[in-house]
């Protein structure tokens, strides 16, 4: 069996979660998120972001989180703005449009939005009422390309959004990876201060399933639960989500797991950089995109699974390597050894 | 801590499932339902219903299953027909309408639809194109009231639907309970033959989460996966659903768990019947609705949690008792003892 | 050619409108409702309702008006309440549900809603967030059955809605007929005071097309124009609607036309009442539902077109007769003559 | 009063239409498009396109036509493809997305789509089921920029669409102008052969309102009427639309009016070309985009209304001039005189 670097959701979950499922299994608990585990997990998140007024909902996946947030926040004629790499744009089978909302996009190589990207959209959408009204800015951290927002970048964007009456929504499917990147100067409390709404991804960071939607802007809290239910996301056994987030939030496990994934990716990145290998982007999280010769790709394919991301020229392509909370030293070292042997 | 008869999703899951999660935890598997557990579980279901051509999707909950099926099957101007007790009608925050479709309902005390219920709807919806077109019949087994369909009832409804160009969709959130009721003469293979599409509920029958949508009618299979993804129901770690259904389908565990729940409910029912207690409906599954004096209800409330369902008169009300796969003899016997002591 | 009493939209439009179309034809005007005719017509309506702050939109038809208003006013999880006779419920091909909203209905023989009808709906929709939230009360005046609201009835309903945080929306496709019924004690200014939003129907009262949506509640005004455009209702040549409403609003023409239609219907009604004929409902507008013997229906059918509305018994049925702004004395007298001759 | 070249819907309608409205006014006709005028008009269109099996619906405007067609043709997970200039993309307030469908766009300077534009979209949308499925190609003729499709261009696109299982939909809001351009070698019969569905615009070509949707592909005909009704587009007085299209289709009036508009635009274009003026695009229909000095623009503004379309440099801008069926020689000659005097 080859080791897979295809994604960060190939394995089950962190053993603490399994242990908690075992030990809690026969407790009778209220349904629909009113169980004690969910309540405690939400309290832990509120403590971490130092916002006791925030409202939190656990849902099962990222597309679900995105469509619930966006359809809840926007009025029918309002739209979202996303970088061209945004998950909502190309990877969710039109889930946002299916709720009635257009997404306007900006071509971005690094996957990140700045005020300068958004200004032309606002400028070109002033023909009231013949055009959609831009109202929500969708960003991801880490992005779909593995890049991250710095504190200043997020701060600037946040100020800009407030000035322009736009909501700022951060897709945090890989929030842990973004915040624990060695080059990140941003923390979760700041994310909560600077965005109107965001979510913490569990699925890609050691949970079986689960994303925690955190609503900071109080005007977005009203009746949010109705939307969660209406979109089929309110699990009868909400305990399954509560138990997982409770474990992840305890003792910083969430951030440790992401850091571990990042570090393993960086080891491979550094080893390749030393050998002169180029990358599609200079990323510091658990996704790396080295450009390798087709021969080397073939060689690596004998031992590893990964996606060939993009043809670069006739002799080389970029591949995508993703590490997870569970990627141990063994496959990483083996990968590095092949790189060193071959180059 | 009082024992709760409030619902059948108060506990975690059957220990076999936890064991399987543990033993599979570090396997690397493909995402989005392409993992080996999901594939095997689907095969087992296909074997049980003796339809190797059926297409199966695992999703996380019942509302999600309902909205995906109905929005996938219907064209924009078509509608569903449901009994007035239907879960989709009153208990899903308008999830079906949110996908654009009306539900026409028929007032039914027993929660079951017959051709005679549907004929007037067809008759009164012939003013083309000024009215919605009835196209899908939604039924539940067991129903929201705990009643069940017999083979002949389902057969008649199925024939009627085919004759009238209607799809027949069975919500099987409590399919196990329906099919293992002592008065049931229906089996899963017959359900698959007589319906166009149905689902097998896991959440209320020993799983942590999960419903298995089974598409029998081949014209409904096309592109169904797109709808699953678009509605946010395609879990990255589909293995979580596959592992659970694999365990439930092995060795008839699914049916054993439901039977166990039914039997515990029947024990309580019989004990109450012996004491002359009346019921809102004569049910044979894991939901019972005895009519008790308010004094007795108060007495029982000291030891048990349950819903007071409906005021009957000034001195008595119906309560709802639900048992689960995990309801042991102890609370059941204690409940019966109180009944016997008091009456 | 038989004279038709089938509906009130069989003919073209009042000659004043044709004259105005002719005389304005070559004026160049701004598009999308910014033409001078639309602006003047809106001013006239504002004067009539004595609310200079109201916002007015002209759209082309009643279903369009209903779906724009309801989808604009409601959030995704909110629903409308309607009498079982409501046009939005059975006669618009699910237009409201297609915008994502459920309609809850109350069985009403007279087509009118009272607070007592709505209270049970509010009582039975408190299981937050598992059910839709009732938020808008939809009424019609005159109703789909030709009945009308009195001032007190509307006042009570209005007070009740405010107390219960519900919007009150009046479908005025036949507003003229409702307000000019001989038994009506309600006027347009009062309608504007007592409802949050309503519309004045032109199509059934002498216009070629057109309904004027009037928004009284200021919180419903925001960004309404976007919804009008998004639903395809913002006509490039908005002048067509403006010119018509300008003519209808001048010199009370709108009310005169409706009164004329009502009077012709009442003549037939009174003649039949004198002969002992029963009616499905005691209406005072331009729709009447006499119960006639099948023989008499056949006799009348030789000279007139009308709908047979409902079988009453083996020997008799109710028919529906509708008069319009253009129904002259001749067909009315001929109809009355046959009645008198035959009975 | 300045003469306006702002658009082609500034005036009322062709006098033949007014005359027909007058002469038909007191005829009683069936509602909802079953009137004799609509039936005759549909027959005339079928004759012109030599397809007696085509199905035709009259609706009131272009946005309405676009949203009805696209939402009727596509399944929930399918999307439309449009040039970046497409009216549906930027000028309809998200009307298409509001029905649940994404639009993928291709940056095009001339507003026209070719197979080469579409291939990369198909190539990049193969990650089933994680992406929307491209299914309908939306084109306009003449385009939003005034350019046109030649027979060969449309033929190639049509063949490509068939090969790739895509529907081809032509927005013909300015179909008359497109087909009567001096450089056009395409006729209406060919349009009907080469597209699955298209519409003939009346609003911008001499009607008060109205677009005629023509369905050529028989698989798209089924139940289309339900969608027309559901979207609020089925006018009670369908006669208003029927009468107009009957007049426009008689004696080629539709094409004469468009030709007239084109010719007046070409006169201005040629006069400006003679003076060395450049144009944003080399168009041959009723929209022209000359690049003029700011001084000249100011001069022209004293006599005419038009849109300044795009700043070209500090000293000059492109303006948009649109002529209509009713643009006479007088303003055209006056415009040309100023050009000649000034340059």
PDB file of N, CA, C and O in Angstrom, chain A residues 62-63 66-67 70 79-98 101-108 111 113 121 136 138-140 144 169 171 199, chain B residues 229-230, chain D residues 77 79 89 97 101-105 124-125 127 129-133:
ATOM      1  N   UNK A  62     -17.543  21.443   5.173  1.00  0.00           N
ATOM      2  CA  UNK A  62     -17.184  22.781   4.728  1.00  0.00           C
ATOM      3  C   UNK A  62     -18.162  23.374   3.724  1.00  0.00           C
ATOM      4  O   UNK A  62     -18.539  24.540   3.828  1.00  0.00           O
ATOM      5  N   UNK A  63     -18.571  22.586   2.737  1.00  0.00           N
ATOM      6  CA  UNK A  63     -19.537  23.108   1.766  1.00  0.00           C
ATOM      7  C   UNK A  63     -20.821  23.490   2.484  1.00  0.00           C
ATOM      8  O   UNK A  63     -21.425  24.532   2.218  1.00  0.00           O
ATOM      9  N   UNK A  66     -20.280  26.732   4.321  1.00  0.00           N
ATOM     10  CA  UNK A  66     -20.262  27.869   3.401  1.00  0.00           C
ATOM     11  C   UNK A  66     -21.663  28.245   2.924  1.00  0.00           C
ATOM     12  O   UNK A  66     -22.032  29.419   2.884  1.00  0.00           O
ATOM     13  N   UNK A  67     -22.430  27.236   2.547  1.00  0.00           N
ATOM     14  CA  UNK A  67     -23.752  27.568   1.994  1.00  0.00           C
ATOM     15  C   UNK A  67     -24.708  28.073   3.068  1.00  0.00           C
ATOM     16  O   UNK A  67     -25.550  28.941   2.805  1.00  0.00           O
ATOM     17  N   UNK A  70     -23.505  31.825   3.918  1.00  0.00           N
ATOM     18  CA  UNK A  70     -23.748  32.814   2.871  1.00  0.00           C
ATOM     19  C   UNK A  70     -25.232  33.022   2.632  1.00  0.00           C
ATOM     20  O   UNK A  70     -25.709  34.150   2.504  1.00  0.00           O
ATOM     21  N   UNK A  79     -24.607  39.564  -3.221  1.00  0.00           N
ATOM     22  CA  UNK A  79     -23.696  38.527  -3.684  1.00  0.00           C
ATOM     23  C   UNK A  79     -22.418  38.494  -2.868  1.00  0.00           C
ATOM     24  O   UNK A  79     -22.136  39.398  -2.082  1.00  0.00           O
ATOM     25  N   UNK A  80     -21.669  37.432  -3.066  1.00  0.00           N
ATOM     26  CA  UNK A  80     -20.385  37.254  -2.413  1.00  0.00           C
ATOM     27  C   UNK A  80     -19.258  37.605  -3.379  1.00  0.00           C
ATOM     28  O   UNK A  80     -19.429  37.542  -4.593  1.00  0.00           O
ATOM     29  N   UNK A  81     -18.116  37.960  -2.803  1.00  0.00           N
ATOM     30  CA  UNK A  81     -16.899  38.217  -3.580  1.00  0.00           C
ATOM     31  C   UNK A  81     -15.855  37.209  -3.129  1.00  0.00           C
ATOM     32  O   UNK A  81     -15.672  37.005  -1.929  1.00  0.00           O
ATOM     33  N   UNK A  82     -15.188  36.595  -4.076  1.00  0.00           N
ATOM     34  CA  UNK A  82     -14.210  35.551  -3.748  1.00  0.00           C
ATOM     35  C   UNK A  82     -13.007  35.664  -4.658  1.00  0.00           C
ATOM     36  O   UNK A  82     -13.115  36.131  -5.795  1.00  0.00           O
ATOM     37  N   UNK A  83     -11.854  35.232  -4.167  1.00  0.00           N
ATOM     38  CA  UNK A  83     -10.719  35.046  -5.064  1.00  0.00           C
ATOM     39  C   UNK A  83     -11.054  33.917  -6.035  1.00  0.00           C
ATOM     40  O   UNK A  83     -11.883  33.051  -5.735  1.00  0.00           O
ATOM     41  N   UNK A  84     -10.400  33.935  -7.182  1.00  0.00           N
ATOM     42  CA  UNK A  84     -10.693  32.939  -8.217  1.00  0.00           C
ATOM     43  C   UNK A  84     -10.380  31.525  -7.764  1.00  0.00           C
ATOM     44  O   UNK A  84     -10.856  30.560  -8.360  1.00  0.00           O
ATOM     45  N   UNK A  85      -9.594  31.405  -6.738  1.00  0.00           N
ATOM     46  CA  UNK A  85      -9.249  30.089  -6.208  1.00  0.00           C
ATOM     47  C   UNK A  85     -10.226  29.623  -5.132  1.00  0.00           C
ATOM     48  O   UNK A  85     -10.085  28.512  -4.619  1.00  0.00           O
ATOM     49  N   UNK A  86     -11.179  30.453  -4.781  1.00  0.00           N
ATOM     50  CA  UNK A  86     -12.087  30.166  -3.673  1.00  0.00           C
ATOM     51  C   UNK A  86     -12.806  28.829  -3.807  1.00  0.00           C
ATOM     52  O   UNK A  86     -13.315  28.500  -4.881  1.00  0.00           O
ATOM     53  N   UNK A  87     -12.870  28.117  -2.703  1.00  0.00           N
ATOM     54  CA  UNK A  87     -13.520  26.801  -2.726  1.00  0.00           C
ATOM     55  C   UNK A  87     -14.972  26.919  -3.166  1.00  0.00           C
ATOM     56  O   UNK A  87     -15.479  26.075  -3.905  1.00  0.00           O
ATOM     57  N   UNK A  88     -15.634  27.973  -2.734  1.00  0.00           N
ATOM     58  CA  UNK A  88     -17.046  28.139  -3.090  1.00  0.00           C
ATOM     59  C   UNK A  88     -17.238  28.348  -4.580  1.00  0.00           C
ATOM     60  O   UNK A  88     -18.313  28.099  -5.108  1.00  0.00           O
ATOM     61  N   UNK A  89     -16.175  28.798  -5.247  1.00  0.00           N
ATOM     62  CA  UNK A  89     -16.335  29.175  -6.651  1.00  0.00           C
ATOM     63  C   UNK A  89     -16.312  27.963  -7.577  1.00  0.00           C
ATOM     64  O   UNK A  89     -17.146  27.840  -8.476  1.00  0.00           O
ATOM     65  N   UNK A  90     -15.346  27.077  -7.348  1.00  0.00           N
ATOM     66  CA  UNK A  90     -15.141  25.995  -8.317  1.00  0.00           C
ATOM     67  C   UNK A  90     -15.287  24.594  -7.771  1.00  0.00           C
ATOM     68  O   UNK A  90     -15.199  23.637  -8.530  1.00  0.00           O
ATOM     69  N   UNK A  91     -15.452  24.470  -6.470  1.00  0.00           N
ATOM     70  CA  UNK A  91     -15.359  23.127  -5.902  1.00  0.00           C
ATOM     71  C   UNK A  91     -16.571  22.702  -5.094  1.00  0.00           C
ATOM     72  O   UNK A  91     -16.497  21.785  -4.304  1.00  0.00           O
ATOM     73  N   UNK A  92     -17.680  23.382  -5.285  1.00  0.00           N
ATOM     74  CA  UNK A  92     -18.849  23.040  -4.482  1.00  0.00           C
ATOM     75  C   UNK A  92     -20.104  22.882  -5.330  1.00  0.00           C
ATOM     76  O   UNK A  92     -21.221  23.032  -4.842  1.00  0.00           O
ATOM     77  N   UNK A  93     -19.912  22.539  -6.599  1.00  0.00           N
ATOM     78  CA  UNK A  93     -21.042  22.204  -7.476  1.00  0.00           C
ATOM     79  C   UNK A  93     -22.132  23.272  -7.452  1.00  0.00           C
ATOM     80  O   UNK A  93     -23.338  22.972  -7.465  1.00  0.00           O
ATOM     81  N   UNK A  94     -21.689  24.504  -7.379  1.00  0.00           N
ATOM     82  CA  UNK A  94     -22.678  25.586  -7.416  1.00  0.00           C
ATOM     83  C   UNK A  94     -23.553  25.660  -6.179  1.00  0.00           C
ATOM     84  O   UNK A  94     -24.697  26.124  -6.248  1.00  0.00           O
ATOM     85  N   UNK A  95     -23.025  25.232  -5.041  1.00  0.00           N
ATOM     86  CA  UNK A  95     -23.833  25.206  -3.815  1.00  0.00           C
ATOM     87  C   UNK A  95     -24.332  26.587  -3.424  1.00  0.00           C
ATOM     88  O   UNK A  95     -25.462  26.735  -2.936  1.00  0.00           O
ATOM     89  N   UNK A  96     -23.517  27.600  -3.621  1.00  0.00           N
ATOM     90  CA  UNK A  96     -23.919  28.957  -3.232  1.00  0.00           C
ATOM     91  C   UNK A  96     -24.993  29.471  -4.190  1.00  0.00           C
ATOM     92  O   UNK A  96     -26.024  30.004  -3.769  1.00  0.00           O
ATOM     93  N   UNK A  97     -24.745  29.293  -5.488  1.00  0.00           N
ATOM     94  CA  UNK A  97     -25.743  29.733  -6.460  1.00  0.00           C
ATOM     95  C   UNK A  97     -27.060  28.977  -6.247  1.00  0.00           C
ATOM     96  O   UNK A  97     -28.143  29.529  -6.469  1.00  0.00           O
ATOM     97  N   UNK A  98     -26.973  27.725  -5.833  1.00  0.00           N
ATOM     98  CA  UNK A  98     -28.194  26.958  -5.597  1.00  0.00           C
ATOM     99  C   UNK A  98     -29.043  27.577  -4.493  1.00  0.00           C
ATOM    100  O   UNK A  98     -30.248  27.339  -4.419  1.00  0.00           O
ATOM    101  N   UNK A 101     -27.563  32.905  -4.836  1.00  0.00           N
ATOM    102  CA  UNK A 101     -26.618  34.023  -4.800  1.00  0.00           C
ATOM    103  C   UNK A 101     -25.456  33.874  -5.775  1.00  0.00           C
ATOM    104  O   UNK A 101     -24.819  32.831  -5.844  1.00  0.00           O
ATOM    105  N   UNK A 102     -25.173  34.949  -6.470  1.00  0.00           N
ATOM    106  CA  UNK A 102     -24.040  35.016  -7.372  1.00  0.00           C
ATOM    107  C   UNK A 102     -22.755  35.164  -6.562  1.00  0.00           C
ATOM    108  O   UNK A 102     -22.754  35.704  -5.449  1.00  0.00           O
ATOM    109  N   UNK A 103     -21.655  34.681  -7.121  1.00  0.00           N
ATOM    110  CA  UNK A 103     -20.325  34.946  -6.575  1.00  0.00           C
ATOM    111  C   UNK A 103     -19.543  35.715  -7.634  1.00  0.00           C
ATOM    112  O   UNK A 103     -19.421  35.254  -8.767  1.00  0.00           O
ATOM    113  N   UNK A 104     -19.044  36.873  -7.258  1.00  0.00           N
ATOM    114  CA  UNK A 104     -18.162  37.621  -8.151  1.00  0.00           C
ATOM    115  C   UNK A 104     -16.733  37.248  -7.788  1.00  0.00           C
ATOM    116  O   UNK A 104     -16.401  37.144  -6.604  1.00  0.00           O
ATOM    117  N   UNK A 105     -15.887  37.054  -8.793  1.00  0.00           N
ATOM    118  CA  UNK A 105     -14.540  36.599  -8.456  1.00  0.00           C
ATOM    119  C   UNK A 105     -13.457  37.509  -9.031  1.00  0.00           C
ATOM    120  O   UNK A 105     -13.669  38.208 -10.012  1.00  0.00           O
ATOM    121  N   UNK A 106     -12.309  37.457  -8.388  1.00  0.00           N
ATOM    122  CA  UNK A 106     -11.137  38.229  -8.809  1.00  0.00           C
ATOM    123  C   UNK A 106     -10.008  37.237  -9.042  1.00  0.00           C
ATOM    124  O   UNK A 106      -9.715  36.412  -8.180  1.00  0.00           O
ATOM    125  N   UNK A 107      -9.384  37.328 -10.191  1.00  0.00           N
ATOM    126  CA  UNK A 107      -8.267  36.441 -10.526  1.00  0.00           C
ATOM    127  C   UNK A 107      -7.098  36.719  -9.581  1.00  0.00           C
ATOM    128  O   UNK A 107      -6.590  37.832  -9.540  1.00  0.00           O
ATOM    129  N   UNK A 108      -6.715  35.732  -8.794  1.00  0.00           N
ATOM    130  CA  UNK A 108      -5.605  35.921  -7.854  1.00  0.00           C
ATOM    131  C   UNK A 108      -4.689  34.704  -7.867  1.00  0.00           C
ATOM    132  O   UNK A 108      -5.142  33.592  -7.651  1.00  0.00           O
ATOM    133  N   UNK A 111      -4.295  33.420  -4.129  1.00  0.00           N
ATOM    134  CA  UNK A 111      -5.488  32.999  -3.415  1.00  0.00           C
ATOM    135  C   UNK A 111      -5.989  33.945  -2.349  1.00  0.00           C
ATOM    136  O   UNK A 111      -6.917  33.611  -1.611  1.00  0.00           O
ATOM    137  N   UNK A 113      -7.376  37.868  -1.012  1.00  0.00           N
ATOM    138  CA  UNK A 113      -8.029  39.112  -1.428  1.00  0.00           C
ATOM    139  C   UNK A 113      -7.490  40.304  -0.656  1.00  0.00           C
ATOM    140  O   UNK A 113      -7.214  40.213   0.542  1.00  0.00           O
ATOM    141  N   UNK A 121     -14.597  45.944  -8.143  1.00  0.00           N
ATOM    142  CA  UNK A 121     -15.902  45.276  -8.143  1.00  0.00           C
ATOM    143  C   UNK A 121     -16.972  46.238  -7.625  1.00  0.00           C
ATOM    144  O   UNK A 121     -18.053  46.366  -8.198  1.00  0.00           O
ATOM    145  N   UNK A 136     -20.741  40.481   0.738  1.00  0.00           N
ATOM    146  CA  UNK A 136     -19.958  39.597   1.610  1.00  0.00           C
ATOM    147  C   UNK A 136     -18.638  39.262   0.936  1.00  0.00           C
ATOM    148  O   UNK A 136     -18.618  38.918  -0.250  1.00  0.00           O
ATOM    149  N   UNK A 138     -15.623  36.731   0.873  1.00  0.00           N
ATOM    150  CA  UNK A 138     -15.277  35.374   1.290  1.00  0.00           C
ATOM    151  C   UNK A 138     -13.778  35.167   1.139  1.00  0.00           C
ATOM    152  O   UNK A 138     -13.230  35.345   0.050  1.00  0.00           O
ATOM    153  N   UNK A 139     -13.114  34.835   2.231  1.00  0.00           N
ATOM    154  CA  UNK A 139     -11.689  34.513   2.178  1.00  0.00           C
ATOM    155  C   UNK A 139     -11.452  33.193   2.901  1.00  0.00           C
ATOM    156  O   UNK A 139     -12.289  32.755   3.707  1.00  0.00           O
ATOM    157  N   UNK A 140     -10.322  32.554   2.620  1.00  0.00           N
ATOM    158  CA  UNK A 140      -9.966  31.303   3.285  1.00  0.00           C
ATOM    159  C   UNK A 140      -8.596  31.472   3.922  1.00  0.00           C
ATOM    160  O   UNK A 140      -7.725  32.125   3.361  1.00  0.00           O
ATOM    161  N   UNK A 144      -6.876  27.969  -0.351  1.00  0.00           N
ATOM    162  CA  UNK A 144      -6.918  26.727  -1.115  1.00  0.00           C
ATOM    163  C   UNK A 144      -5.552  26.398  -1.711  1.00  0.00           C
ATOM    164  O   UNK A 144      -5.315  25.264  -2.140  1.00  0.00           O
ATOM    165  N   UNK A 169     -16.181  37.155   5.802  1.00  0.00           N
ATOM    166  CA  UNK A 169     -16.398  35.757   6.197  1.00  0.00           C
ATOM    167  C   UNK A 169     -15.136  34.961   5.878  1.00  0.00           C
ATOM    168  O   UNK A 169     -14.692  34.938   4.741  1.00  0.00           O
ATOM    169  N   UNK A 171     -13.438  31.349   5.636  1.00  0.00           N
ATOM    170  CA  UNK A 171     -13.548  29.890   5.555  1.00  0.00           C
ATOM    171  C   UNK A 171     -12.306  29.325   6.230  1.00  0.00           C
ATOM    172  O   UNK A 171     -11.186  29.514   5.758  1.00  0.00           O
ATOM    173  N   UNK A 199     -15.346  30.007  10.269  1.00  0.00           N
ATOM    174  CA  UNK A 199     -15.473  28.680  10.879  1.00  0.00           C
ATOM    175  C   UNK A 199     -14.137  28.012  11.057  1.00  0.00           C
ATOM    176  O   UNK A 199     -13.173  28.317  10.355  1.00  0.00           O
TER     177      UNK A 199
ATOM    178  N   UNK B 229     -23.540  16.507  -3.485  1.00  0.00           N
ATOM    179  CA  UNK B 229     -22.452  17.464  -3.255  1.00  0.00           C
ATOM    180  C   UNK B 229     -22.989  18.883  -3.105  1.00  0.00           C
ATOM    181  O   UNK B 229     -22.583  19.623  -2.196  1.00  0.00           O
ATOM    182  N   UNK B 230     -23.875  19.275  -3.989  1.00  0.00           N
ATOM    183  CA  UNK B 230     -24.352  20.666  -3.992  1.00  0.00           C
ATOM    184  C   UNK B 230     -25.057  21.047  -2.692  1.00  0.00           C
ATOM    185  O   UNK B 230     -25.012  22.196  -2.268  1.00  0.00           O
TER     186      UNK B 230
ATOM    187  N   UNK D  77     -27.930  21.191 -10.817  1.00  0.00           N
ATOM    188  CA  UNK D  77     -26.466  21.188 -10.750  1.00  0.00           C
ATOM    189  C   UNK D  77     -25.834  21.611 -12.071  1.00  0.00           C
ATOM    190  O   UNK D  77     -24.613  21.549 -12.220  1.00  0.00           O
ATOM    191  N   UNK D  79     -25.112  24.400 -15.294  1.00  0.00           N
ATOM    192  CA  UNK D  79     -24.889  25.829 -15.386  1.00  0.00           C
ATOM    193  C   UNK D  79     -24.871  26.308 -16.824  1.00  0.00           C
ATOM    194  O   UNK D  79     -24.828  25.520 -17.764  1.00  0.00           O
ATOM    195  N   UNK D  89     -25.180  38.076 -17.286  1.00  0.00           N
ATOM    196  CA  UNK D  89     -24.062  38.045 -16.345  1.00  0.00           C
ATOM    197  C   UNK D  89     -24.018  39.281 -15.455  1.00  0.00           C
ATOM    198  O   UNK D  89     -23.827  39.159 -14.244  1.00  0.00           O
ATOM    199  N   UNK D  97     -28.859  33.299 -11.162  1.00  0.00           N
ATOM    200  CA  UNK D  97     -28.424  32.677  -9.915  1.00  0.00           C
ATOM    201  C   UNK D  97     -29.593  32.575  -8.939  1.00  0.00           C
ATOM    202  O   UNK D  97     -29.667  31.610  -8.166  1.00  0.00           O
ATOM    203  N   UNK D 101     -28.809  28.744 -10.481  1.00  0.00           N
ATOM    204  CA  UNK D 101     -27.811  28.307 -11.452  1.00  0.00           C
ATOM    205  C   UNK D 101     -26.635  29.258 -11.602  1.00  0.00           C
ATOM    206  O   UNK D 101     -26.816  30.468 -11.749  1.00  0.00           O
ATOM    207  N   UNK D 102     -25.466  28.686 -11.614  1.00  0.00           N
ATOM    208  CA  UNK D 102     -24.241  29.446 -11.861  1.00  0.00           C
ATOM    209  C   UNK D 102     -24.124  29.783 -13.344  1.00  0.00           C
ATOM    210  O   UNK D 102     -24.656  29.053 -14.196  1.00  0.00           O
ATOM    211  N   UNK D 103     -23.444  30.882 -13.623  1.00  0.00           N
ATOM    212  CA  UNK D 103     -23.056  31.217 -14.994  1.00  0.00           C
ATOM    213  C   UNK D 103     -21.533  31.262 -15.048  1.00  0.00           C
ATOM    214  O   UNK D 103     -20.907  31.986 -14.273  1.00  0.00           O
ATOM    215  N   UNK D 104     -20.961  30.480 -15.929  1.00  0.00           N
ATOM    216  CA  UNK D 104     -19.518  30.545 -16.163  1.00  0.00           C
ATOM    217  C   UNK D 104     -19.295  31.490 -17.327  1.00  0.00           C
ATOM    218  O   UNK D 104     -20.038  31.447 -18.314  1.00  0.00           O
ATOM    219  N   UNK D 105     -18.279  32.332 -17.217  1.00  0.00           N
ATOM    220  CA  UNK D 105     -18.103  33.316 -18.286  1.00  0.00           C
ATOM    221  C   UNK D 105     -16.719  33.270 -18.900  1.00  0.00           C
ATOM    222  O   UNK D 105     -15.758  32.819 -18.280  1.00  0.00           O
ATOM    223  N   UNK D 124     -12.018  22.081 -17.847  1.00  0.00           N
ATOM    224  CA  UNK D 124     -11.750  22.372 -16.435  1.00  0.00           C
ATOM    225  C   UNK D 124     -12.940  22.071 -15.528  1.00  0.00           C
ATOM    226  O   UNK D 124     -12.910  22.406 -14.350  1.00  0.00           O
ATOM    227  N   UNK D 125     -13.962  21.421 -16.090  1.00  0.00           N
ATOM    228  CA  UNK D 125     -15.128  21.065 -15.271  1.00  0.00           C
ATOM    229  C   UNK D 125     -15.414  19.572 -15.352  1.00  0.00           C
ATOM    230  O   UNK D 125     -16.526  19.154 -15.649  1.00  0.00           O
ATOM    231  N   UNK D 127     -14.313  17.443 -12.765  1.00  0.00           N
ATOM    232  CA  UNK D 127     -14.122  16.843 -11.456  1.00  0.00           C
ATOM    233  C   UNK D 127     -15.482  16.491 -10.831  1.00  0.00           C
ATOM    234  O   UNK D 127     -15.918  17.072  -9.850  1.00  0.00           O
ATOM    235  N   UNK D 129     -18.316  14.748  -8.722  1.00  0.00           N
ATOM    236  CA  UNK D 129     -19.437  15.686  -8.818  1.00  0.00           C
ATOM    237  C   UNK D 129     -19.134  16.990  -8.093  1.00  0.00           C
ATOM    238  O   UNK D 129     -20.048  17.612  -7.592  1.00  0.00           O
ATOM    239  N   UNK D 130     -17.870  17.381  -8.049  1.00  0.00           N
ATOM    240  CA  UNK D 130     -17.479  18.530  -7.225  1.00  0.00           C
ATOM    241  C   UNK D 130     -17.658  19.878  -7.914  1.00  0.00           C
ATOM    242  O   UNK D 130     -17.462  20.920  -7.303  1.00  0.00           O
ATOM    243  N   UNK D 131     -17.996  19.827  -9.176  1.00  0.00           N
ATOM    244  CA  UNK D 131     -18.175  21.086  -9.910  1.00  0.00           C
ATOM    245  C   UNK D 131     -19.517  21.082 -10.632  1.00  0.00           C
ATOM    246  O   UNK D 131     -20.083  20.023 -10.899  1.00  0.00           O
ATOM    247  N   UNK D 132     -19.998  22.256 -10.944  1.00  0.00           N
ATOM    248  CA  UNK D 132     -21.208  22.355 -11.754  1.00  0.00           C
ATOM    249  C   UNK D 132     -20.965  21.716 -13.120  1.00  0.00           C
ATOM    250  O   UNK D 132     -19.827  21.628 -13.587  1.00  0.00           O
ATOM    251  N   UNK D 133     -22.026  21.284 -13.751  1.00  0.00           N
ATOM    252  CA  UNK D 133     -21.940  20.686 -15.081  1.00  0.00           C
ATOM    253  C   UNK D 133     -22.366  21.728 -16.130  1.00  0.00           C
ATOM    254  O   UNK D 133     -23.518  22.147 -16.148  1.00  0.00           O
TER     255      UNK D 133
END
